[in-house]
XYZ file of C-alpha atoms in Angstrom:
395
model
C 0.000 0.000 0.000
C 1.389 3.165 -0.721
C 2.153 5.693 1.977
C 0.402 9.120 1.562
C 1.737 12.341 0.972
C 1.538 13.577 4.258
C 3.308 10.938 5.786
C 5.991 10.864 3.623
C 6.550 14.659 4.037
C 6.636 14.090 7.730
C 9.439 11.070 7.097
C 11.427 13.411 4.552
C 11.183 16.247 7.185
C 12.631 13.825 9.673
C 15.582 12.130 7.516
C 16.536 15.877 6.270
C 16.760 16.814 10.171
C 18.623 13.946 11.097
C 21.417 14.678 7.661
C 21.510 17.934 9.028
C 22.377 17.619 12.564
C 24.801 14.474 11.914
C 26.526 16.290 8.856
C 26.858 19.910 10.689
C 28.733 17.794 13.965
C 30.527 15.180 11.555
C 31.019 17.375 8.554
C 31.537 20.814 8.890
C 32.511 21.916 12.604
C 35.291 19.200 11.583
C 36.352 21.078 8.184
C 34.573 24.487 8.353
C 34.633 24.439 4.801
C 32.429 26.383 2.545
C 30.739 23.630 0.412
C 29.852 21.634 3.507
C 28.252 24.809 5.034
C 26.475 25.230 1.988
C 24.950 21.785 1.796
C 23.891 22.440 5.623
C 22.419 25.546 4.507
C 20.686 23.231 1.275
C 19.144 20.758 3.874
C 17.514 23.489 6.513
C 16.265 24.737 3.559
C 14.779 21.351 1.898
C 13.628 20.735 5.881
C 11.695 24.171 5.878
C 10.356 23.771 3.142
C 8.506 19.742 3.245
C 7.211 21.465 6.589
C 5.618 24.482 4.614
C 4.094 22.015 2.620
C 2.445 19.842 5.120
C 0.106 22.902 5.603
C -1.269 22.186 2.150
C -5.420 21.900 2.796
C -5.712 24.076 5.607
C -6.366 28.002 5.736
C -2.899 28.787 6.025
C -1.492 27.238 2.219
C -2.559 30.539 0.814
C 1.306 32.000 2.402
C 2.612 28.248 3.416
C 2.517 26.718 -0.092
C 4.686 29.358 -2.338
C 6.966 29.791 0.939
C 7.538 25.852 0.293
C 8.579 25.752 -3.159
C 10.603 28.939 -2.458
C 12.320 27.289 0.281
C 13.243 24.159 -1.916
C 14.387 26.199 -5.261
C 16.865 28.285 -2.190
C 17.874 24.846 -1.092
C 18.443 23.988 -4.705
C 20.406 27.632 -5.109
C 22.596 26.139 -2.132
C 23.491 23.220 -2.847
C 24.439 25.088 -6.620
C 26.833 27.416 -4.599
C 28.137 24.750 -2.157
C 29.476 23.143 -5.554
C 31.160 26.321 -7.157
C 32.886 27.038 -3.706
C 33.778 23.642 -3.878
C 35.426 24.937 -7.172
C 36.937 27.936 -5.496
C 34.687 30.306 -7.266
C 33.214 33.478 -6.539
C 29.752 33.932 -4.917
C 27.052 36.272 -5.730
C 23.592 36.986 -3.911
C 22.019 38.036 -7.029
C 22.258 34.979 -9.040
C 21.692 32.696 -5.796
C 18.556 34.633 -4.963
C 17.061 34.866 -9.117
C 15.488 31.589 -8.726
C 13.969 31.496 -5.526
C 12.637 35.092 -5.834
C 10.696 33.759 -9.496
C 9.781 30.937 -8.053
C 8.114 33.215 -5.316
C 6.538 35.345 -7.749
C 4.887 33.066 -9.563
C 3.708 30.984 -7.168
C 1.978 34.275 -5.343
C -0.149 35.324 -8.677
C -1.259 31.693 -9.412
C -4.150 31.140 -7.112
C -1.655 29.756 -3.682
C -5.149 29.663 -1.904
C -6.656 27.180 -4.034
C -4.146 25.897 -6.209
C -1.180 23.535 -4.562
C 0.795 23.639 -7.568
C 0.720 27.068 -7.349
C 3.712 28.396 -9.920
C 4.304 24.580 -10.290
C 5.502 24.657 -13.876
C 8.176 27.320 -12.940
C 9.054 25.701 -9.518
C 9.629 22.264 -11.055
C 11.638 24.234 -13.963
C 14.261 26.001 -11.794
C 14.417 23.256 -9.670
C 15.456 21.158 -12.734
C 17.771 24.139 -13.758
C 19.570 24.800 -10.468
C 20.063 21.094 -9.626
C 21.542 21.104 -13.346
C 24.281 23.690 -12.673
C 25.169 22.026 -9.531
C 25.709 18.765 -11.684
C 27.764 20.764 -14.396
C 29.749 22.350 -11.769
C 30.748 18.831 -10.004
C 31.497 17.257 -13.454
C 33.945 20.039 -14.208
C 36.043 19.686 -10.600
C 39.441 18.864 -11.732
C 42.798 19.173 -9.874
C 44.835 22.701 -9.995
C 47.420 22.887 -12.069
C 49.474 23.515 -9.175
C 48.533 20.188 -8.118
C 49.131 18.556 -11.088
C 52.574 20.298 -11.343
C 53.304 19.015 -7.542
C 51.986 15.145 -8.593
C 49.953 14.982 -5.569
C 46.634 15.999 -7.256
C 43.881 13.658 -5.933
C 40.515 13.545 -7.299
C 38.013 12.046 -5.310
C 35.577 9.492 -6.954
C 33.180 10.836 -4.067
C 32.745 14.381 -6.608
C 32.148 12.209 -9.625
C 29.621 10.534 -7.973
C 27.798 13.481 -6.847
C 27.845 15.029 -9.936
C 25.602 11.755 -11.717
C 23.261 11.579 -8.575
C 22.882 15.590 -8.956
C 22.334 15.304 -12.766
C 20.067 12.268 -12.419
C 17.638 14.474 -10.151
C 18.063 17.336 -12.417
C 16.604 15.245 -15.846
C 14.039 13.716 -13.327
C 12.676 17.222 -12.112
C 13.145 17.760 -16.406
C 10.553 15.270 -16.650
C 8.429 16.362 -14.366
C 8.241 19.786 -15.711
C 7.572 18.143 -19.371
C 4.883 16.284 -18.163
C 3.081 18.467 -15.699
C 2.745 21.194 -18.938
C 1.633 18.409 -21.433
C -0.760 17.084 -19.254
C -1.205 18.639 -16.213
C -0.866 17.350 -12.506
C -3.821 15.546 -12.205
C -3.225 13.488 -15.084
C -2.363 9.633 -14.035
C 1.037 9.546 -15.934
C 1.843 12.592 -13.718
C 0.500 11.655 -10.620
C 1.220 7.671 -10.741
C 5.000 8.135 -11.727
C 6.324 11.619 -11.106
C 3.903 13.081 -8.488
C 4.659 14.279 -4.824
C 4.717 10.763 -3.176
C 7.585 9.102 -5.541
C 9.326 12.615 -5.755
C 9.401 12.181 -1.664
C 10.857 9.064 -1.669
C 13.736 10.253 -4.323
C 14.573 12.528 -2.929
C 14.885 11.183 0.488
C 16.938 8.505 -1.016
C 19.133 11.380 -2.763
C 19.575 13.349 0.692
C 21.041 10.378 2.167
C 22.960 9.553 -0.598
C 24.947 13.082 -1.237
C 24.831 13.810 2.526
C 27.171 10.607 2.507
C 29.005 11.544 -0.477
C 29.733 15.403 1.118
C 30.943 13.283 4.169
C 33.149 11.062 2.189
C 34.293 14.407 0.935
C 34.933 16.571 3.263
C 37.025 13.882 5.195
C 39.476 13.446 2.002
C 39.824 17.037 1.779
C 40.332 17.330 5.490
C 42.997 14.210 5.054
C 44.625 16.156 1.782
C 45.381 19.401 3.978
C 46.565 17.814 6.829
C 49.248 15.449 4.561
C 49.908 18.765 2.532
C 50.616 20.486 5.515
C 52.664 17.353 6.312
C 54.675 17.426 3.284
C 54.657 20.949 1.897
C 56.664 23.817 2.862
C 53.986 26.511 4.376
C 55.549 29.857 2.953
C 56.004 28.367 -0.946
C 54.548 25.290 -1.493
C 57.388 23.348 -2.274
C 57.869 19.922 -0.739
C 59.503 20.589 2.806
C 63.245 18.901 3.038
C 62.123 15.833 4.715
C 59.584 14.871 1.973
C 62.027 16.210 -0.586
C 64.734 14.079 0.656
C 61.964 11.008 0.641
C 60.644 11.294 -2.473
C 64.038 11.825 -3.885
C 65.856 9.102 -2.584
C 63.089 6.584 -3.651
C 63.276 8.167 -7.488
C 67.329 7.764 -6.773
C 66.994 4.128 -6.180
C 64.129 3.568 -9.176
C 66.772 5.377 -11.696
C 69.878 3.863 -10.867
C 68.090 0.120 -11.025
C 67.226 1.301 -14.745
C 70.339 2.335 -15.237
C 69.224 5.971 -15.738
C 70.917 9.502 -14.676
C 69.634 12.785 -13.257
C 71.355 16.093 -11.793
C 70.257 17.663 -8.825
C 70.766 21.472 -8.077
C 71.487 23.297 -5.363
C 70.451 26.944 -5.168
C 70.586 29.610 -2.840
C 69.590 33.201 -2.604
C 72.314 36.102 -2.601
C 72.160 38.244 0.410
C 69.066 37.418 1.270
C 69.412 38.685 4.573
C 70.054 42.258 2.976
C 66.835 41.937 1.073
C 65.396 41.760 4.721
C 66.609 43.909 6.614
C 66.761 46.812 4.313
C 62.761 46.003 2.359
C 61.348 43.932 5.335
C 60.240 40.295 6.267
C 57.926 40.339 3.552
C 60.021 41.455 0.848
C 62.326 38.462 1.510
C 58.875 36.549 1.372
C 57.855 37.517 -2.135
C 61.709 36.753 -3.359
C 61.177 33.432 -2.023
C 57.461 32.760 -3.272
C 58.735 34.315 -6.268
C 61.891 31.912 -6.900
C 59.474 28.801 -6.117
C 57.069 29.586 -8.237
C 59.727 30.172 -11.059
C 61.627 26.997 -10.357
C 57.891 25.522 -10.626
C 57.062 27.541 -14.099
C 60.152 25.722 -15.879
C 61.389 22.577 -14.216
C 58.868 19.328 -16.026
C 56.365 17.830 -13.901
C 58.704 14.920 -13.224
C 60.689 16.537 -11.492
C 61.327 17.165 -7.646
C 61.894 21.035 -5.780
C 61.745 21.418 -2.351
C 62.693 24.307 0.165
C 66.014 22.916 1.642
C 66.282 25.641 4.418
C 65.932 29.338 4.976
C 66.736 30.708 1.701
C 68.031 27.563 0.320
C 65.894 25.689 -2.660
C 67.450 21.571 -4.099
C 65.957 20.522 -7.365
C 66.329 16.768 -8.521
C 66.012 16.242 -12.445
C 66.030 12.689 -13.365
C 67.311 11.586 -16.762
C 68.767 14.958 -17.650
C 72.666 15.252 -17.258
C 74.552 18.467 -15.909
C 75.157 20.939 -18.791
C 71.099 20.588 -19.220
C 70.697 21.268 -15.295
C 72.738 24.277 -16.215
C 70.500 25.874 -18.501
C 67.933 25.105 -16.449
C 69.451 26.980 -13.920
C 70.392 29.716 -15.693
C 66.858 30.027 -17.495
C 65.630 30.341 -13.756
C 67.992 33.257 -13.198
C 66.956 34.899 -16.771
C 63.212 34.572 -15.870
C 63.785 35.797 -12.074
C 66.373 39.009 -13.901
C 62.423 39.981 -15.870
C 60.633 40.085 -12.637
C 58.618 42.862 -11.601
C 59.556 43.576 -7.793
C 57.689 45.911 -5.103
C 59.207 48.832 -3.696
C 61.720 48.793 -6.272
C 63.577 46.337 -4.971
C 65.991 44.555 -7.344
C 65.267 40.730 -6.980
C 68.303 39.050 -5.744
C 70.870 37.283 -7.375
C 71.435 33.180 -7.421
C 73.970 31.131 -7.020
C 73.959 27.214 -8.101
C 76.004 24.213 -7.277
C 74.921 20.747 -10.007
C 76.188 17.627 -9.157
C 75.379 14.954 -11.874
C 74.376 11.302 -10.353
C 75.895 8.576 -11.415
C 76.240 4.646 -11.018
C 78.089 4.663 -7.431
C 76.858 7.551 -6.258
C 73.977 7.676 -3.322
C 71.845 11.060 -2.758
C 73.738 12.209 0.419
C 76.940 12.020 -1.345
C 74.948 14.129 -4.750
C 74.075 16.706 -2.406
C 77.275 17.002 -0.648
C 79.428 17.222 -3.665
C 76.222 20.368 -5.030
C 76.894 21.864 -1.822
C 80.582 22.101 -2.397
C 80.011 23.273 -5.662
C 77.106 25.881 -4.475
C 80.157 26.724 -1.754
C 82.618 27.706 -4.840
C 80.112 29.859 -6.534
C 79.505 31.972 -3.612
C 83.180 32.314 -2.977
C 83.803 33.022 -6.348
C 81.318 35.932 -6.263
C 78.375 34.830 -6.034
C 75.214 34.649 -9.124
C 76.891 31.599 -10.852
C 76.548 28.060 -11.698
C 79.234 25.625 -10.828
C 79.585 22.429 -11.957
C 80.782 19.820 -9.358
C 82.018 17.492 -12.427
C 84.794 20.193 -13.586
C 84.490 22.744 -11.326
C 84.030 25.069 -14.312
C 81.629 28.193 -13.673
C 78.336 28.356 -16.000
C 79.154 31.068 -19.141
C-alpha cells in the first residue's frame, strides 16, 4: 500500500533533520569548509520547506505553499553554490537569490489559496535548472594545475559521484516539468510516476545519498590538507626537506636500477638577509614565493623542488645530465632578472652548485658534492653556476 503524501513529508522532514544535525557535527565543525556549510544551509532549507508544505489543505497554504517551493528552489540555489565554492569560485547573492525570488513570484499570482501547484511549472523548472548547474559544476572539478605540477593531485571518486546523482535528479525534475505542462498534474502519468509521493521518496533517497558523499568528501579534503601540511613547505609550497629528501631518494633508487641519470641542483639566494633587513620580512617573502614559483614555471612535472632551508631551494632532475641542469638553472635566473619587484627592490641574485648522479653515487653524497660546488660559486662571487664534475663556472 502506498504511503500518503503527508506521511511521507513528515518522514522526509525527519531524515533531512537527522542529515543535518549528523553532517553539521561530523562534517563541517570538523572542516569548516564552505561547500559543507552550503549543503547544511541546502538541507535546513529542503527541511523548511517539506514542513511548509504539510500545511497544504488548511487556511494557512494561501502564504505556506509558495513559501515551500521557495524554500526548496533556495535549497536547490545552495546546494548550486556549495558546488562552485567547492570549485573555489566566486559567490554572488544576485544569481543565488534569481530563482527562488521567481519561483516566489509566480507561485503568489497563481491562485496559492486554491491551487497547490501554485507556480508549479516554474518551480519544477528552476528546480530542474539549479540542480543542473550544480551537476555541471561537479562534473567540471578537476585538480589545480598547481597540483598537477606538484603530482599529488587527488581527485576524489566521491565528486564524480555526486555530480551523476545531482544530474540524475536534475533530468528527473526535467521530466516532471515536461509532463506536468503536457498534461497537467492531475493526469495519471503525472500523478502515478512523477507526483509528490515518488518525488518524496527520491529525494529522500538522494539526501542520504549526497549527505554521505559530502561526508566522504569533506574527510578526504580534510585528510589532503593535513598530509599537505605534512609534506609541503607553508611559505612556498614546495615539498619541505624531509619529503624532498623522501621522495628523492626513492626516485634515486628507481633510476639507478634502470640504469638511468639525473642532476640535482642546489640553489641559494644572494644576500638574502640584505633583502630583509633593508625592504622587510615580507620582501624576503615575495623573493622566495617568487623563486618557487619560477623553479615551478620551468622545471617538467617529473621533477622534484623542495625548500632545503631558509633561503636555500634543491631541485632533482632525473634523466637529464649536468650541462642541461645548467640551462635550467640559468633560465631560472633569466626569468627571475624579468621580474617585476615591489618597492623597487631589485630581486636578488642566485647562485647554483649541479652535481650529476651517477652509477656509485647515493643522494647524500649528490648533495654534498652540489653543496661544495654551491660553496665555490659563492666564494667566487656569487650569481653563478658551478659544476661539481669540472668545477668550471656556468658562461
Amino acid at each position: 500500500m502506498m504511503l500518503d503524501t503527508t506521511t511521507l513529508r513528515v518522514s522526509f522532514g525527519m531524515v533531512a533533520l537527522t542529515l543535518l544535525v549528523l553532517f553539521y557535527f561530523v562534517a563541517y565543525r570538523s572542516s569548516r569548509s564552505a561547500y559543507c556549510g552550503w549543503w547544511c544551509v541546502a538541507l535546513g532549507l529542503f527541511l523548511g520547506g517539506s514542513v511548509a508544505y504539510l500545511f497544504d489543505g488548511t487556511s494557512q497554504q494561501v502564504w505556506t505553499n509558495p513559501l515551500g517551493s521557495t524554500l526548496l528552489v533556495a535549497g536547490a540555489s545552495s546546494v548550486w553554490a556549495g558546488t562552485r565554492a567547492l570549485r573555489m569560485l566566486t559567490f554572488s547573492w544576485p544569481w543565488f537569490l534569481a530563482a527562488p525570488v521567481v519561483t516566489a513570484v509566480a507561485a503568489a499570482i497563481d491562485d496559492p489559496a486554491d491551487n497547490t501547484w501554485a507556480g508549479g511549472a516554474v518551480f519544477l523548472a528552476l528546480m530542474s535548472f539549479m540542480v543542473g548547474l550544480a551537476s555541471r559544476e561537479l562534473w567540471l572539478v578537476r585538480p589545480s594545475p598547481t597540483d598537477l605540477l606538484r603530482r599529488e593531485a587527488t581527485f576524489s571518486p566521491s565528486v564524480r559521484v555526486l555530480s551523476v546523482l545531482s544530474g540524475g535528479f536534475s533530468v528527473f525534475y526535467a521530466a516532471r516539468t515536461i509532463v506536468f505542462v503536457a498534461v497537467g498534474p492531475d493526469a495519471v502519468a503525472f500523478d502515478r510516476y512523477l507526483g509528490s509521493e515518488v518525488t518524496t521518496l527520491v529525494t529522500t533517497v538522494l539526501l542520504a545519498a549526497v549527505s554521505f558523499g559530502m561526508t566522504s568528501l569533506s574527510y578526504e579534503r580534510e585528510t589532503e590538507e593535513l598530509r599537505t601540511r605534512a609534506t609541503r613547505d607553508g611559505l612556498t609550497g614546495l615539498l619541505n626537506r624531509t619529503e624532498f629528501m623522501r621522495q628523492a631518494a626513492a626516485e634515486w633508487r628507481s633510476k639507478h636500477r634502470s640504469g638511468a641519470h639525473g642532476s640535482l641542483i642546489l640553489a641559494d639566494l644572494d644576500f638574502f638577509k640584505t633583502v630583509n633587513d633593508t625592504y622587510g620580512h615580507p620582501a624576503g617573502d615575495y623573493a622566495l614565493q617568487t623563486f618557487a614559483a619560477t623553479c615551478r614555471g620551468i622545471v617538467r612535472s617529473s621533477d622534484l623542488v623542495g625548500r632545503y632551508g631558509g633561503e636555500e631551494f634543491i631541485i632533482f632532475l632525473p634523466n637529464l645530465p649536468a650541462e642541461r641542469a645548467e640551462q635550467i638553472a640559468r633560465s631560472i635566473s633569466e626569468r627571475l632578472r624579468a621580474t617585476a619587484t615591489p618597492n623597487g627592490m631589485a630581486f636578488p641574485t642566485v647562485s647554483y652548485g649541479i652535481a650529476s648522479a651517477s652509477a656509485d653515487s647515493d643522494l647524500i653524497d649528490a648533495i654534498d658534492r652540489a653543496d661544495r660546488a654551491l660553496y665555490e660559486a659563492k666564494s667566487l662571487g656569487r650569481d653563478r653556476v658551478i659544476l661539481s664534475d669540472d668545477g668550471r663556472p656556468a658562461t
